[in-house]
């Protein structure tokens, strides 16, 4: 089945540790996105990539890093520099149509 | 700066009571406006794309409309299963930039 897969669904990490969230898509989409969602809030853009080996910072990129070595994959690393990393992280991808499609999210809890 | 504002933040309706959600936007040229539905703990589900003022799209009990400054999501005779957060997003006409900006959403609760 075509879609966007985020893993894991739940992730727990100790404060000060880097953690990488996985996002894979088999839709042959060029553009991919990472958003962060806090309780009662909308989606805030962290990073996006329009093509392999290229990506742009969104509105809240500080404390995060990404890579886009393959069209299918856009992993997000939450570094120890991110002050409030506990959140719901959503990955999306977009093809020739304007609309983006989302994965089911990863809930990260830092203790 | 591109911006999306949704109102109200939350809305409680009785089953069958029709209403509208608002999405106001400011962008330097609109490439597309999107509506999504999000259930708790899930990723947003795409509903509609609107491209130009005057356009309307319908799906079951939902109808989305677009003007030059705002969009409305009309919900006709809602059912409890329509309860969700509805998100609005925009993409601007900027050198083919694929950036998509979201509003904070409207939490809709339909009472049986």
mmCIF file of C-alpha atoms in Angstrom:
data_model
loop_
_atom_site.group_PDB
_atom_site.id
_atom_site.type_symbol
_atom_site.label_atom_id
_atom_site.label_comp_id
_atom_site.label_asym_id
_atom_site.label_seq_id
_atom_site.Cartn_x
_atom_site.Cartn_y
_atom_site.Cartn_z
ATOM 1 C CA UNK A 1 0.000 0.000 0.000
ATOM 2 C CA UNK A 2 1.225 3.516 -0.806
ATOM 3 C CA UNK A 3 1.682 5.844 2.107
ATOM 4 C CA UNK A 4 3.823 7.621 4.635
ATOM 5 C CA UNK A 5 5.258 5.641 7.515
ATOM 6 C CA UNK A 6 6.521 7.240 10.690
ATOM 7 C CA UNK A 7 8.296 5.205 13.302
ATOM 8 C CA UNK A 8 8.184 4.643 16.133
ATOM 9 C CA UNK A 9 4.688 5.712 17.213
ATOM 10 C CA UNK A 10 5.871 6.448 20.769
ATOM 11 C CA UNK A 11 9.410 7.380 21.783
ATOM 12 C CA UNK A 12 10.877 8.054 25.206
ATOM 13 C CA UNK A 13 14.293 9.607 25.715
ATOM 14 C CA UNK A 14 16.316 11.004 28.554
ATOM 15 C CA UNK A 15 17.015 14.707 28.645
ATOM 16 C CA UNK A 16 20.243 15.605 26.854
ATOM 17 C CA UNK A 17 20.134 12.723 24.379
ATOM 18 C CA UNK A 18 19.759 13.159 20.633
ATOM 19 C CA UNK A 19 16.968 11.145 19.041
ATOM 20 C CA UNK A 20 16.111 10.462 15.384
ATOM 21 C CA UNK A 21 12.559 10.106 14.095
ATOM 22 C CA UNK A 22 12.003 8.125 10.932
ATOM 23 C CA UNK A 23 9.787 9.107 7.990
ATOM 24 C CA UNK A 24 9.522 6.975 4.840
ATOM 25 C CA UNK A 25 7.189 7.377 1.865
ATOM 26 C CA UNK A 26 6.557 5.181 -1.166
ATOM 27 C CA UNK A 27 4.390 7.702 -3.041
ATOM 28 C CA UNK A 28 7.261 8.937 -5.238
ATOM 29 C CA UNK A 29 6.717 12.436 -3.822
ATOM 30 C CA UNK A 30 9.432 15.060 -4.216
ATOM 31 C CA UNK A 31 8.565 17.310 -1.258
ATOM 32 C CA UNK A 32 8.658 16.209 2.367
ATOM 33 C CA UNK A 33 7.927 18.085 5.590
ATOM 34 C CA UNK A 34 8.343 17.887 9.357
ATOM 35 C CA UNK A 35 5.878 19.615 11.670
ATOM 36 C CA UNK A 36 5.623 19.826 15.419
ATOM 37 C CA UNK A 37 2.259 19.907 17.243
ATOM 38 C CA UNK A 38 1.824 20.834 20.903
ATOM 39 C CA UNK A 39 -1.427 20.282 22.847
ATOM 40 C CA UNK A 40 -4.196 22.552 21.600
ATOM 41 C CA UNK A 41 -1.909 24.005 18.943
ATOM 42 C CA UNK A 42 -1.755 23.846 15.187
ATOM 43 C CA UNK A 43 1.152 22.520 13.173
ATOM 44 C CA UNK A 44 4.432 24.438 13.202
ATOM 45 C CA UNK A 45 6.904 23.830 10.377
ATOM 46 C CA UNK A 46 10.352 22.588 11.403
ATOM 47 C CA UNK A 47 12.042 21.722 8.079
ATOM 48 C CA UNK A 48 10.983 20.913 4.554
ATOM 49 C CA UNK A 49 12.696 19.472 1.514
ATOM 50 C CA UNK A 50 11.666 19.987 -2.096
ATOM 51 C CA UNK A 51 14.233 17.655 -3.606
ATOM 52 C CA UNK A 52 16.905 15.141 -2.645
ATOM 53 C CA UNK A 53 20.008 16.649 -1.009
ATOM 54 C CA UNK A 54 18.248 19.969 -0.388
ATOM 55 C CA UNK A 55 16.173 21.255 2.535
ATOM 56 C CA UNK A 56 15.017 24.556 4.038
ATOM 57 C CA UNK A 57 14.421 25.708 7.599
ATOM 58 C CA UNK A 58 10.864 26.286 8.685
ATOM 59 C CA UNK A 59 9.655 28.549 11.469
ATOM 60 C CA UNK A 60 11.072 26.550 14.407
ATOM 61 C CA UNK A 61 14.242 24.834 13.104
ATOM 62 C CA UNK A 62 16.457 25.593 16.114
ATOM 63 C CA UNK A 63 17.487 22.397 17.928
ATOM 64 C CA UNK A 64 16.545 20.138 15.001
ATOM 65 C CA UNK A 65 18.446 18.706 12.044
ATOM 66 C CA UNK A 66 17.423 16.754 8.938
ATOM 67 C CA UNK A 67 18.892 14.955 5.955
ATOM 68 C CA UNK A 68 17.494 13.998 2.537
ATOM 69 C CA UNK A 69 19.831 11.474 1.004
ATOM 70 C CA UNK A 70 17.039 9.467 -0.638
ATOM 71 C CA UNK A 71 13.756 10.554 -2.173
ATOM 72 C CA UNK A 72 11.838 8.138 0.062
ATOM 73 C CA UNK A 73 13.349 9.149 3.394
ATOM 74 C CA UNK A 74 13.479 12.352 5.474
ATOM 75 C CA UNK A 75 14.687 11.614 9.032
ATOM 76 C CA UNK A 76 14.474 14.262 11.751
ATOM 77 C CA UNK A 77 17.003 14.454 14.587
ATOM 78 C CA UNK A 78 15.931 16.192 17.772
ATOM 79 C CA UNK A 79 19.148 17.377 19.367
ATOM 80 C CA UNK A 80 19.958 18.175 22.979
ATOM 81 C CA UNK A 81 19.854 21.872 21.986
ATOM 82 C CA UNK A 82 16.064 21.704 21.598
ATOM 83 C CA UNK A 83 14.774 23.128 24.876
ATOM 84 C CA UNK A 84 11.268 21.641 24.875
ATOM 85 C CA UNK A 85 11.394 18.503 22.717
ATOM 86 C CA UNK A 86 8.330 16.749 24.145
ATOM 87 C CA UNK A 87 5.685 17.007 21.412
ATOM 88 C CA UNK A 88 3.792 15.211 18.641
ATOM 89 C CA UNK A 89 5.852 15.147 15.437
ATOM 90 C CA UNK A 90 4.204 14.826 12.030
ATOM 91 C CA UNK A 91 5.819 14.049 8.698
ATOM 92 C CA UNK A 92 4.147 14.812 5.370
ATOM 93 C CA UNK A 93 4.901 14.496 1.688
ATOM 94 C CA UNK A 94 3.633 16.167 -1.484
ATOM 95 C CA UNK A 95 3.752 15.249 -5.136
ATOM 96 C CA UNK A 96 2.640 17.181 -8.215
ATOM 97 C CA UNK A 97 -0.681 18.082 -6.604
ATOM 98 C CA UNK A 98 -0.591 20.965 -4.119
ATOM 99 C CA UNK A 99 -1.903 19.087 -1.092
ATOM 100 C CA UNK A 100 0.358 17.247 1.347
ATOM 101 C CA UNK A 101 -0.413 13.894 2.944
ATOM 102 C CA UNK A 102 0.541 12.986 6.483
ATOM 103 C CA UNK A 103 1.873 10.045 8.413
ATOM 104 C CA UNK A 104 0.342 8.975 11.717
ATOM 105 C CA UNK A 105 2.865 10.842 13.842
ATOM 106 C CA UNK A 106 5.463 10.102 16.510
ATOM 107 C CA UNK A 107 4.839 11.161 20.084
ATOM 108 C CA UNK A 108 8.177 12.017 21.694
ATOM 109 C CA UNK A 109 8.455 12.283 25.463
ATOM 110 C CA UNK A 110 11.668 13.462 27.052
ATOM 111 C CA UNK A 111 12.081 12.638 30.738
ATOM 112 C CA UNK B 1 4.711 37.323 6.582
ATOM 113 C CA UNK B 2 2.289 34.575 5.563
ATOM 114 C CA UNK B 3 -0.287 33.908 8.266
ATOM 115 C CA UNK B 4 -3.341 31.722 8.870
ATOM 116 C CA UNK B 5 -5.891 32.456 11.614
ATOM 117 C CA UNK B 6 -8.764 30.115 12.426
ATOM 118 C CA UNK B 7 -11.874 30.875 14.460
ATOM 119 C CA UNK B 8 -13.433 29.899 16.724
ATOM 120 C CA UNK B 9 -10.811 27.919 18.656
ATOM 121 C CA UNK B 10 -13.497 25.488 19.812
ATOM 122 C CA UNK B 11 -17.131 24.905 18.915
ATOM 123 C CA UNK B 12 -19.778 22.716 20.527
ATOM 124 C CA UNK B 13 -22.911 21.931 18.515
ATOM 125 C CA UNK B 14 -25.916 19.724 18.956
ATOM 126 C CA UNK B 15 -26.316 16.933 16.425
ATOM 127 C CA UNK B 16 -28.056 18.408 13.380
ATOM 128 C CA UNK B 17 -27.113 22.016 14.218
ATOM 129 C CA UNK B 18 -25.365 23.490 11.168
ATOM 130 C CA UNK B 19 -22.510 25.991 11.494
ATOM 131 C CA UNK B 20 -19.380 27.362 9.835
ATOM 132 C CA UNK B 21 -15.682 27.470 10.681
ATOM 133 C CA UNK B 22 -13.571 30.411 9.532
ATOM 134 C CA UNK B 23 -10.025 30.570 8.158
ATOM 135 C CA UNK B 24 -8.523 34.007 7.474
ATOM 136 C CA UNK B 25 -5.239 34.197 5.617
ATOM 137 C CA UNK B 26 -2.624 36.704 4.513
ATOM 138 C CA UNK B 27 -0.220 35.561 1.835
ATOM 139 C CA UNK B 28 1.651 37.236 -0.971
ATOM 140 C CA UNK B 29 -0.362 35.481 -3.647
ATOM 141 C CA UNK B 30 -2.325 32.322 -2.906
ATOM 142 C CA UNK B 31 -1.300 29.127 -4.636
ATOM 143 C CA UNK B 32 -3.722 26.928 -2.701
ATOM 144 C CA UNK B 33 -5.748 26.709 0.525
ATOM 145 C CA UNK B 34 -6.250 23.355 2.215
ATOM 146 C CA UNK B 35 -8.640 21.915 4.793
ATOM 147 C CA UNK B 36 -7.724 18.895 6.894
ATOM 148 C CA UNK B 37 -9.483 16.900 9.591
ATOM 149 C CA UNK B 38 -7.458 15.589 12.549
ATOM 150 C CA UNK B 39 -8.629 13.030 15.102
ATOM 151 C CA UNK B 40 -6.871 12.863 18.510
ATOM 152 C CA UNK B 41 -3.464 11.189 18.314
ATOM 153 C CA UNK B 42 -3.627 10.825 14.523
ATOM 154 C CA UNK B 43 -2.126 12.580 11.522
ATOM 155 C CA UNK B 44 -4.273 15.106 9.635
ATOM 156 C CA UNK B 45 -6.521 13.715 6.904
ATOM 157 C CA UNK B 46 -6.802 15.773 3.719
ATOM 158 C CA UNK B 47 -10.274 17.094 2.871
ATOM 159 C CA UNK B 48 -10.141 19.851 0.226
ATOM 160 C CA UNK B 49 -7.918 22.100 -1.865
ATOM 161 C CA UNK B 50 -9.252 25.475 -3.042
ATOM 162 C CA UNK B 51 -7.319 27.458 -5.639
ATOM 163 C CA UNK B 52 -9.175 30.695 -6.376
ATOM 164 C CA UNK B 53 -11.827 33.034 -4.974
ATOM 165 C CA UNK B 54 -15.361 31.838 -5.643
ATOM 166 C CA UNK B 55 -14.435 28.164 -5.683
ATOM 167 C CA UNK B 56 -16.494 25.677 -3.637
ATOM 168 C CA UNK B 57 -15.995 21.987 -2.864
ATOM 169 C CA UNK B 58 -18.255 19.504 -1.085
ATOM 170 C CA UNK B 59 -17.863 16.168 0.623
ATOM 171 C CA UNK B 60 -20.783 14.593 2.472
ATOM 172 C CA UNK B 61 -21.833 17.134 5.148
ATOM 173 C CA UNK B 62 -18.876 19.467 4.525
ATOM 174 C CA UNK B 63 -18.606 22.339 2.072
ATOM 175 C CA UNK B 64 -15.559 24.579 1.723
ATOM 176 C CA UNK B 65 -15.686 28.035 0.139
ATOM 177 C CA UNK B 66 -12.996 30.602 -0.652
ATOM 178 C CA UNK B 67 -12.841 34.396 -0.943
ATOM 179 C CA UNK B 68 -9.804 36.604 -1.463
ATOM 180 C CA UNK B 69 -9.196 36.890 2.293
ATOM 181 C CA UNK B 70 -10.847 33.901 3.951
ATOM 182 C CA UNK B 71 -12.294 30.451 3.643
ATOM 183 C CA UNK B 72 -15.272 28.860 5.355
ATOM 184 C CA UNK B 73 -15.912 25.229 6.157
ATOM 185 C CA UNK B 74 -19.664 24.789 6.370
ATOM 186 C CA UNK B 75 -20.956 21.774 8.283
ATOM 187 C CA UNK B 76 -24.557 20.847 7.515
ATOM 188 C CA UNK B 77 -26.580 18.711 9.971
ATOM 189 C CA UNK B 78 -23.457 17.363 11.694
ATOM 190 C CA UNK B 79 -23.247 13.985 13.396
ATOM 191 C CA UNK B 80 -21.162 13.005 16.436
ATOM 192 C CA UNK B 81 -18.617 11.328 14.134
ATOM 193 C CA UNK B 82 -17.839 14.765 12.672
ATOM 194 C CA UNK B 83 -16.215 15.678 15.990
ATOM 195 C CA UNK B 84 -12.532 16.434 15.304
ATOM 196 C CA UNK B 85 -10.068 19.285 14.926
ATOM 197 C CA UNK B 86 -10.305 20.997 11.546
ATOM 198 C CA UNK B 87 -7.096 22.554 10.248
ATOM 199 C CA UNK B 88 -6.671 25.163 7.535
ATOM 200 C CA UNK B 89 -3.388 25.662 5.658
ATOM 201 C CA UNK B 90 -2.072 27.780 2.775
ATOM 202 C CA UNK B 91 0.677 27.648 0.207
ATOM 203 C CA UNK B 92 1.872 30.927 -1.268
ATOM 204 C CA UNK B 93 2.978 31.768 -4.797
ATOM 205 C CA UNK B 94 6.629 32.314 -4.038
ATOM 206 C CA UNK B 95 9.143 31.119 -6.608
ATOM 207 C CA UNK B 96 7.562 27.675 -6.549
ATOM 208 C CA UNK B 97 8.371 27.324 -2.833
ATOM 209 C CA UNK B 98 6.577 24.303 -1.389
ATOM 210 C CA UNK B 99 6.247 25.758 2.115
ATOM 211 C CA UNK B 100 2.810 25.063 3.680
ATOM 212 C CA UNK B 101 1.645 27.093 6.698
ATOM 213 C CA UNK B 102 -1.091 25.898 9.088
ATOM 214 C CA UNK B 103 -3.504 27.658 11.401
ATOM 215 C CA UNK B 104 -4.077 26.490 14.981
ATOM 216 C CA UNK B 105 -7.276 24.676 14.125
ATOM 217 C CA UNK B 106 -10.881 24.607 15.354
ATOM 218 C CA UNK B 107 -11.856 21.839 17.788
ATOM 219 C CA UNK B 108 -15.383 20.759 16.875
ATOM 220 C CA UNK B 109 -17.514 18.709 19.263
ATOM 221 C CA UNK B 110 -20.903 17.425 18.156
ATOM 222 C CA UNK B 111 -23.202 16.401 21.001
ATOM 223 C CA UNK B 112 -25.667 13.522 20.386
#
